[in-house]
Amino acid sequence: MISDAVSCGTQCAPQRSLLRALGMTDEEISKPMIGIVSSYNEIVPGHMNIDKIVNAVKQGIAMAGGNPVVFPAIAVCDGIAMGHKGMKYSLVTRDLIADSTEAMAIAHAFDALVMVPNCDKNVPGLLMAAARLNIPTIFVSGGPMLAGRVKGEKRSLSSMFEAVGSYNSGKISAEELDEFENKVCPSCGSCSGMYTANSMNCLTEVLGMALRGNGTIPAVYSERIRLAKHAGMKIMELLEKNIRPRDIMTEDAFRNALTMDMALGCSTNSMLHLPAIAHECGIDLNLDIANEISSKTPNLCHLAPAGHTYMEDLNEAGGIYAVMNEINKLGLLKTDLITCTGKTIAENISGVLNKNPDIIRTVDNPYSKTGGIAVLRGNLAPDSCVVKRSAVAPEMLKHSGPAKVYDCEEDAMAAINGGEIVEGDVVVIRYEGPKGGPGMREMLNPTSAIMGMGLGSTVALITDGRFSGATRGASIGHVSPEAAVGGPIALIKNGDIIDIDINANTINVRLSEEEFAKRKSEWVPRKPSITTGYLARYASLVTSGNRGAVLEVPSCSKDKE
């Protein structure tokens, strides 16, 4: 046992004295020490119930013969951080979470871990840590929020942001806006659509790192407490069998995750997080395979913001295993892979029924024959960019229009609210990438304002930043190379005509190579907005969006054994 290093032998008497200071008995010290990484806090709605989840995990571990020990992980609420400087600190916490978990786990010689995350960067950060540490690990999240109800219709956080745009354009009253504010987020949990948090929690099931229901059982259901107890018990089995994260998260498992990403219509942020997690597993997840997978994978789910169904509906329809079983009718999943259940994917999904084909479409009646996410390339994004195709109006799948260029989100918002954006425009927001932001902010405010003003079927938005999972419309992010390193997006001027063809996976600006070269020779890099502290260090190490915005130190190499 790893924990023998702090619990066994005369030489460990000092360490045992400190464990006794914690109130541990001989019986506890003699058992495997299982770390529970708790992301509980009192500022993120998705995390306010995690203390209850953690207590249930502790019970499960103790029932199965382990010694549970809790330590914390940070978490940022993207919704609260949205639209101001705070959003620069969202994506970057993914690496802080992975690094701090690595430090705590190794410093205290834990034998295994139960990760208890919920929201956007928390889940991928802890998956990165799990891959890096490679000791037996299982995930159980805090669960999704219930949908709100406004005027008898189910609503969610994306409705709230769009309501602000509707109010600013005079489409709804202040009283109606207040009703949205008070009703769209009715419970604890990760926001109720297929946004980033829920996308990643669902994909933990697909990857095999979480038990059935982890992504979909609502936060307020007692079923989630039972799930947490089972996760606590299951980690002891994983420890006994020595089933570790890199045994589970293989290259085939990541291909499964990309396949299910397409079927579910997940957040475009998954295109950042999956490569970053794979990187920690020693796997190069080239996003070039995304379009190949998408071409064969039908989109079966239209959860908010793409449609009017929510996580609670997906849960009642059979959850992620039901979608996996449906997709596997086409033979698109590798099903002989081991999972945290101790069984294979084939065993996990066998006999799981699709209980509502209106929520989970059948493979012969999909929303579209191709997947929910598309990777585009062209002279504007030579290294790729990403769009949530399933949330784009059909008339915007192909669009040409003049560029309206802004060097930060704030300038773009001022222009949108000031009426500068008109039908046909292509809004370009740059210097918001991983280095340029720094921190790659989400652009939910601009996209929601455009939708709320009724321009969603006529205006596109492209950025080297990224989008919330709550974004819908022709919103194209992760443009790589980014503006801060002199990518083509830095050279665009107002009035340049941009051609977008999502079905053809292309994005181009009508400029000759000679004009590009001329502009590049005249280009002056924008001065960094932040030059001190963590963000400055982050900017110096981070790679581009198409590589998952991972941190890279060229002189260091990681032992993946």
Short mmCIF file of N, CA and C in Angstrom, two decimals, residues 369-458:
data_model
loop_
_atom_site.label_atom_id
_atom_site.label_comp_id
_atom_site.label_asym_id
_atom_site.label_seq_id
_atom_site.Cartn_x
_atom_site.Cartn_y
_atom_site.Cartn_z
N LYS A 369 -27.72 13.60 -39.08
CA LYS A 369 -26.95 12.38 -39.32
C LYS A 369 -25.49 12.55 -38.90
N THR A 370 -25.11 13.77 -38.61
CA THR A 370 -23.74 14.04 -38.17
C THR A 370 -23.77 14.63 -36.77
N GLY A 371 -22.60 14.65 -36.13
CA GLY A 371 -22.51 14.97 -34.72
C GLY A 371 -22.77 16.42 -34.37
N GLY A 372 -22.90 16.67 -33.06
CA GLY A 372 -23.29 17.98 -32.54
C GLY A 372 -22.20 19.02 -32.57
N ILE A 373 -20.95 18.62 -32.76
CA ILE A 373 -19.83 19.56 -32.77
C ILE A 373 -19.06 19.41 -34.07
N ALA A 374 -18.60 20.54 -34.62
CA ALA A 374 -17.80 20.53 -35.84
C ALA A 374 -16.50 21.29 -35.61
N VAL A 375 -15.43 20.78 -36.20
CA VAL A 375 -14.13 21.46 -36.20
C VAL A 375 -13.93 22.04 -37.59
N LEU A 376 -13.71 23.35 -37.63
CA LEU A 376 -13.55 24.05 -38.91
C LEU A 376 -12.09 24.45 -39.11
N ARG A 377 -11.69 24.55 -40.38
CA ARG A 377 -10.37 25.04 -40.74
C ARG A 377 -10.49 25.95 -41.96
N GLY A 378 -9.47 26.74 -42.17
CA GLY A 378 -9.41 27.63 -43.32
C GLY A 378 -8.34 28.67 -43.09
N ASN A 379 -8.27 29.67 -43.97
CA ASN A 379 -7.18 30.65 -43.82
C ASN A 379 -7.38 31.57 -42.62
N LEU A 380 -8.57 31.54 -42.01
CA LEU A 380 -8.79 32.32 -40.79
C LEU A 380 -8.42 31.51 -39.55
N ALA A 381 -8.45 30.20 -39.68
CA ALA A 381 -8.12 29.31 -38.55
C ALA A 381 -7.36 28.10 -39.08
N PRO A 382 -6.10 28.29 -39.46
CA PRO A 382 -5.33 27.18 -40.05
C PRO A 382 -5.19 25.98 -39.11
N ASP A 383 -5.15 26.24 -37.79
CA ASP A 383 -5.00 25.15 -36.83
C ASP A 383 -6.32 24.69 -36.23
N SER A 384 -7.42 25.23 -36.73
CA SER A 384 -8.78 24.80 -36.36
C SER A 384 -9.51 25.79 -35.47
N CYS A 385 -10.82 25.64 -35.46
CA CYS A 385 -11.73 26.29 -34.53
C CYS A 385 -12.93 25.36 -34.36
N VAL A 386 -13.82 25.69 -33.42
CA VAL A 386 -14.86 24.73 -33.01
C VAL A 386 -16.21 25.43 -32.92
N VAL A 387 -17.26 24.72 -33.33
CA VAL A 387 -18.63 25.24 -33.20
C VAL A 387 -19.55 24.12 -32.75
N LYS A 388 -20.55 24.47 -31.93
CA LYS A 388 -21.58 23.51 -31.53
C LYS A 388 -22.65 23.51 -32.61
N ARG A 389 -22.46 22.66 -33.61
CA ARG A 389 -23.32 22.65 -34.78
C ARG A 389 -24.79 22.41 -34.41
N SER A 390 -25.02 21.57 -33.41
CA SER A 390 -26.40 21.21 -33.05
C SER A 390 -27.18 22.39 -32.50
N ALA A 391 -26.48 23.47 -32.11
CA ALA A 391 -27.17 24.65 -31.56
C ALA A 391 -27.18 25.82 -32.55
N VAL A 392 -26.88 25.54 -33.83
CA VAL A 392 -26.86 26.58 -34.86
C VAL A 392 -28.15 26.49 -35.68
N ALA A 393 -28.78 27.64 -35.91
CA ALA A 393 -29.98 27.67 -36.75
C ALA A 393 -29.61 27.17 -38.15
N PRO A 394 -30.49 26.39 -38.79
CA PRO A 394 -30.16 25.81 -40.11
C PRO A 394 -29.71 26.85 -41.13
N GLU A 395 -30.33 28.04 -41.09
CA GLU A 395 -29.98 29.07 -42.07
C GLU A 395 -28.61 29.67 -41.84
N MET A 396 -28.00 29.38 -40.67
CA MET A 396 -26.67 29.93 -40.38
C MET A 396 -25.56 28.89 -40.55
N LEU A 397 -25.89 27.70 -41.00
CA LEU A 397 -24.85 26.70 -41.23
C LEU A 397 -23.91 27.13 -42.35
N LYS A 398 -24.41 27.99 -43.21
CA LYS A 398 -23.56 28.60 -44.25
C LYS A 398 -23.85 30.09 -44.26
N HIS A 399 -22.80 30.89 -44.05
CA HIS A 399 -23.02 32.32 -43.90
C HIS A 399 -21.80 33.09 -44.39
N SER A 400 -22.04 34.18 -45.08
CA SER A 400 -20.99 35.12 -45.47
C SER A 400 -21.40 36.51 -45.05
N GLY A 401 -20.44 37.27 -44.52
CA GLY A 401 -20.77 38.62 -44.09
C GLY A 401 -19.54 39.42 -43.73
N PRO A 402 -19.74 40.73 -43.57
CA PRO A 402 -18.62 41.61 -43.23
C PRO A 402 -18.22 41.50 -41.77
N ALA A 403 -16.94 41.59 -41.53
CA ALA A 403 -16.42 41.51 -40.17
C ALA A 403 -16.64 42.80 -39.42
N LYS A 404 -17.03 42.69 -38.15
CA LYS A 404 -17.01 43.79 -37.19
C LYS A 404 -16.03 43.35 -36.11
N VAL A 405 -14.89 44.02 -36.01
CA VAL A 405 -13.75 43.51 -35.25
C VAL A 405 -13.57 44.25 -33.93
N TYR A 406 -13.39 43.48 -32.85
CA TYR A 406 -13.20 44.05 -31.51
C TYR A 406 -12.06 43.30 -30.81
N ASP A 407 -11.25 44.06 -30.09
CA ASP A 407 -10.06 43.50 -29.47
C ASP A 407 -10.28 43.00 -28.05
N CYS A 408 -11.52 43.02 -27.58
CA CYS A 408 -11.84 42.43 -26.28
C CYS A 408 -13.34 42.27 -26.17
N GLU A 409 -13.78 41.49 -25.21
CA GLU A 409 -15.21 41.24 -25.02
C GLU A 409 -15.96 42.52 -24.67
N GLU A 410 -15.36 43.37 -23.83
CA GLU A 410 -16.04 44.59 -23.38
C GLU A 410 -16.39 45.49 -24.56
N ASP A 411 -15.44 45.63 -25.50
CA ASP A 411 -15.70 46.48 -26.67
C ASP A 411 -16.82 45.89 -27.52
N ALA A 412 -16.83 44.57 -27.66
CA ALA A 412 -17.87 43.93 -28.44
C ALA A 412 -19.24 44.12 -27.79
N MET A 413 -19.31 43.99 -26.46
CA MET A 413 -20.58 44.17 -25.76
C MET A 413 -21.10 45.59 -25.93
N ALA A 414 -20.21 46.55 -25.84
CA ALA A 414 -20.62 47.95 -26.02
C ALA A 414 -21.20 48.16 -27.42
N ALA A 415 -20.58 47.52 -28.41
CA ALA A 415 -21.06 47.65 -29.79
C ALA A 415 -22.41 46.98 -29.98
N ILE A 416 -22.56 45.77 -29.40
CA ILE A 416 -23.82 45.05 -29.54
C ILE A 416 -24.95 45.82 -28.86
N ASN A 417 -24.72 46.25 -27.63
CA ASN A 417 -25.75 47.00 -26.90
C ASN A 417 -26.00 48.37 -27.51
N GLY A 418 -25.01 48.90 -28.23
CA GLY A 418 -25.15 50.21 -28.86
C GLY A 418 -25.78 50.16 -30.24
N GLY A 419 -26.16 48.96 -30.68
CA GLY A 419 -26.84 48.84 -31.97
C GLY A 419 -25.93 48.84 -33.18
N GLU A 420 -24.63 48.62 -32.97
CA GLU A 420 -23.69 48.62 -34.11
C GLU A 420 -23.79 47.35 -34.95
N ILE A 421 -24.29 46.28 -34.36
CA ILE A 421 -24.33 45.00 -35.06
C ILE A 421 -25.67 44.88 -35.79
N VAL A 422 -25.60 44.54 -37.07
CA VAL A 422 -26.81 44.43 -37.89
C VAL A 422 -26.83 43.07 -38.57
N GLU A 423 -27.98 42.76 -39.15
CA GLU A 423 -28.14 41.48 -39.82
C GLU A 423 -27.03 41.27 -40.85
N GLY A 424 -26.49 40.04 -40.85
CA GLY A 424 -25.47 39.68 -41.82
C GLY A 424 -24.05 39.81 -41.31
N ASP A 425 -23.85 40.53 -40.21
CA ASP A 425 -22.49 40.76 -39.70
C ASP A 425 -21.84 39.48 -39.17
N VAL A 426 -20.52 39.52 -39.16
CA VAL A 426 -19.72 38.50 -38.46
C VAL A 426 -18.91 39.22 -37.40
N VAL A 427 -19.30 39.05 -36.15
CA VAL A 427 -18.62 39.71 -35.04
C VAL A 427 -17.33 38.94 -34.74
N VAL A 428 -16.20 39.65 -34.71
CA VAL A 428 -14.91 39.03 -34.42
C VAL A 428 -14.40 39.59 -33.09
N ILE A 429 -14.20 38.72 -32.11
CA ILE A 429 -13.64 39.12 -30.81
C ILE A 429 -12.30 38.42 -30.65
N ARG A 430 -11.24 39.18 -30.58
CA ARG A 430 -9.91 38.59 -30.54
C ARG A 430 -9.11 39.07 -29.33
N TYR A 431 -7.91 38.54 -29.20
CA TYR A 431 -7.05 38.77 -28.03
C TYR A 431 -7.74 38.28 -26.74
N GLU A 432 -8.55 37.22 -26.90
CA GLU A 432 -9.19 36.58 -25.75
C GLU A 432 -8.80 35.11 -25.65
N GLY A 433 -7.72 34.72 -26.35
CA GLY A 433 -7.27 33.34 -26.33
C GLY A 433 -6.53 32.99 -25.04
N PRO A 434 -5.97 31.77 -24.98
CA PRO A 434 -5.27 31.36 -23.76
C PRO A 434 -4.15 32.31 -23.36
N LYS A 435 -3.33 32.74 -24.33
CA LYS A 435 -2.25 33.69 -24.03
C LYS A 435 -2.76 35.12 -24.03
N GLY A 436 -3.59 35.45 -24.99
CA GLY A 436 -3.99 36.84 -25.19
C GLY A 436 -4.92 37.37 -24.14
N GLY A 437 -5.75 36.51 -23.56
CA GLY A 437 -6.72 36.97 -22.55
C GLY A 437 -6.07 37.69 -21.38
N PRO A 438 -5.10 37.09 -20.69
CA PRO A 438 -4.90 35.65 -20.77
C PRO A 438 -6.03 34.90 -20.06
N GLY A 439 -6.17 33.63 -20.39
CA GLY A 439 -7.17 32.82 -19.70
C GLY A 439 -8.34 32.37 -20.53
N MET A 440 -8.45 32.83 -21.80
CA MET A 440 -9.47 32.32 -22.71
C MET A 440 -10.88 32.44 -22.15
N ARG A 441 -11.35 33.66 -22.03
CA ARG A 441 -12.67 33.89 -21.45
C ARG A 441 -13.80 33.30 -22.29
N GLU A 442 -14.89 32.95 -21.61
CA GLU A 442 -16.12 32.55 -22.29
C GLU A 442 -16.87 33.79 -22.75
N MET A 443 -17.56 33.66 -23.89
CA MET A 443 -18.26 34.79 -24.51
C MET A 443 -19.78 34.62 -24.44
N LEU A 444 -20.29 34.20 -23.29
CA LEU A 444 -21.73 34.00 -23.18
C LEU A 444 -22.49 35.32 -23.23
N ASN A 445 -21.93 36.38 -22.68
CA ASN A 445 -22.64 37.66 -22.72
C ASN A 445 -22.88 38.15 -24.15
N PRO A 446 -21.84 38.20 -25.01
CA PRO A 446 -22.10 38.65 -26.39
C PRO A 446 -23.05 37.74 -27.16
N THR A 447 -22.88 36.42 -27.04
CA THR A 447 -23.76 35.52 -27.80
C THR A 447 -25.19 35.61 -27.29
N SER A 448 -25.36 35.74 -25.99
CA SER A 448 -26.72 35.85 -25.44
C SER A 448 -27.37 37.17 -25.84
N ALA A 449 -26.58 38.24 -25.87
CA ALA A 449 -27.12 39.53 -26.29
C ALA A 449 -27.59 39.46 -27.73
N ILE A 450 -26.80 38.81 -28.58
CA ILE A 450 -27.18 38.67 -30.00
C ILE A 450 -28.46 37.84 -30.12
N MET A 451 -28.55 36.75 -29.37
CA MET A 451 -29.76 35.92 -29.44
C MET A 451 -30.96 36.67 -28.87
N GLY A 452 -30.75 37.35 -27.75
CA GLY A 452 -31.85 38.06 -27.10
C GLY A 452 -32.40 39.19 -27.94
N MET A 453 -31.56 39.75 -28.81
CA MET A 453 -32.00 40.84 -29.68
C MET A 453 -32.63 40.34 -30.98
N GLY A 454 -32.72 39.02 -31.11
CA GLY A 454 -33.35 38.44 -32.29
C GLY A 454 -32.45 38.36 -33.50
N LEU A 455 -31.12 38.41 -33.30
CA LEU A 455 -30.17 38.39 -34.41
C LEU A 455 -29.50 37.03 -34.58
N GLY A 456 -29.94 36.04 -33.81
CA GLY A 456 -29.26 34.75 -33.80
C GLY A 456 -29.31 34.01 -35.12
N SER A 457 -30.30 34.32 -35.95
CA SER A 457 -30.40 33.62 -37.24
C SER A 457 -29.78 34.41 -38.38
N THR A 458 -29.10 35.53 -38.04
CA THR A 458 -28.51 36.36 -39.11
C THR A 458 -27.10 36.83 -38.81
#
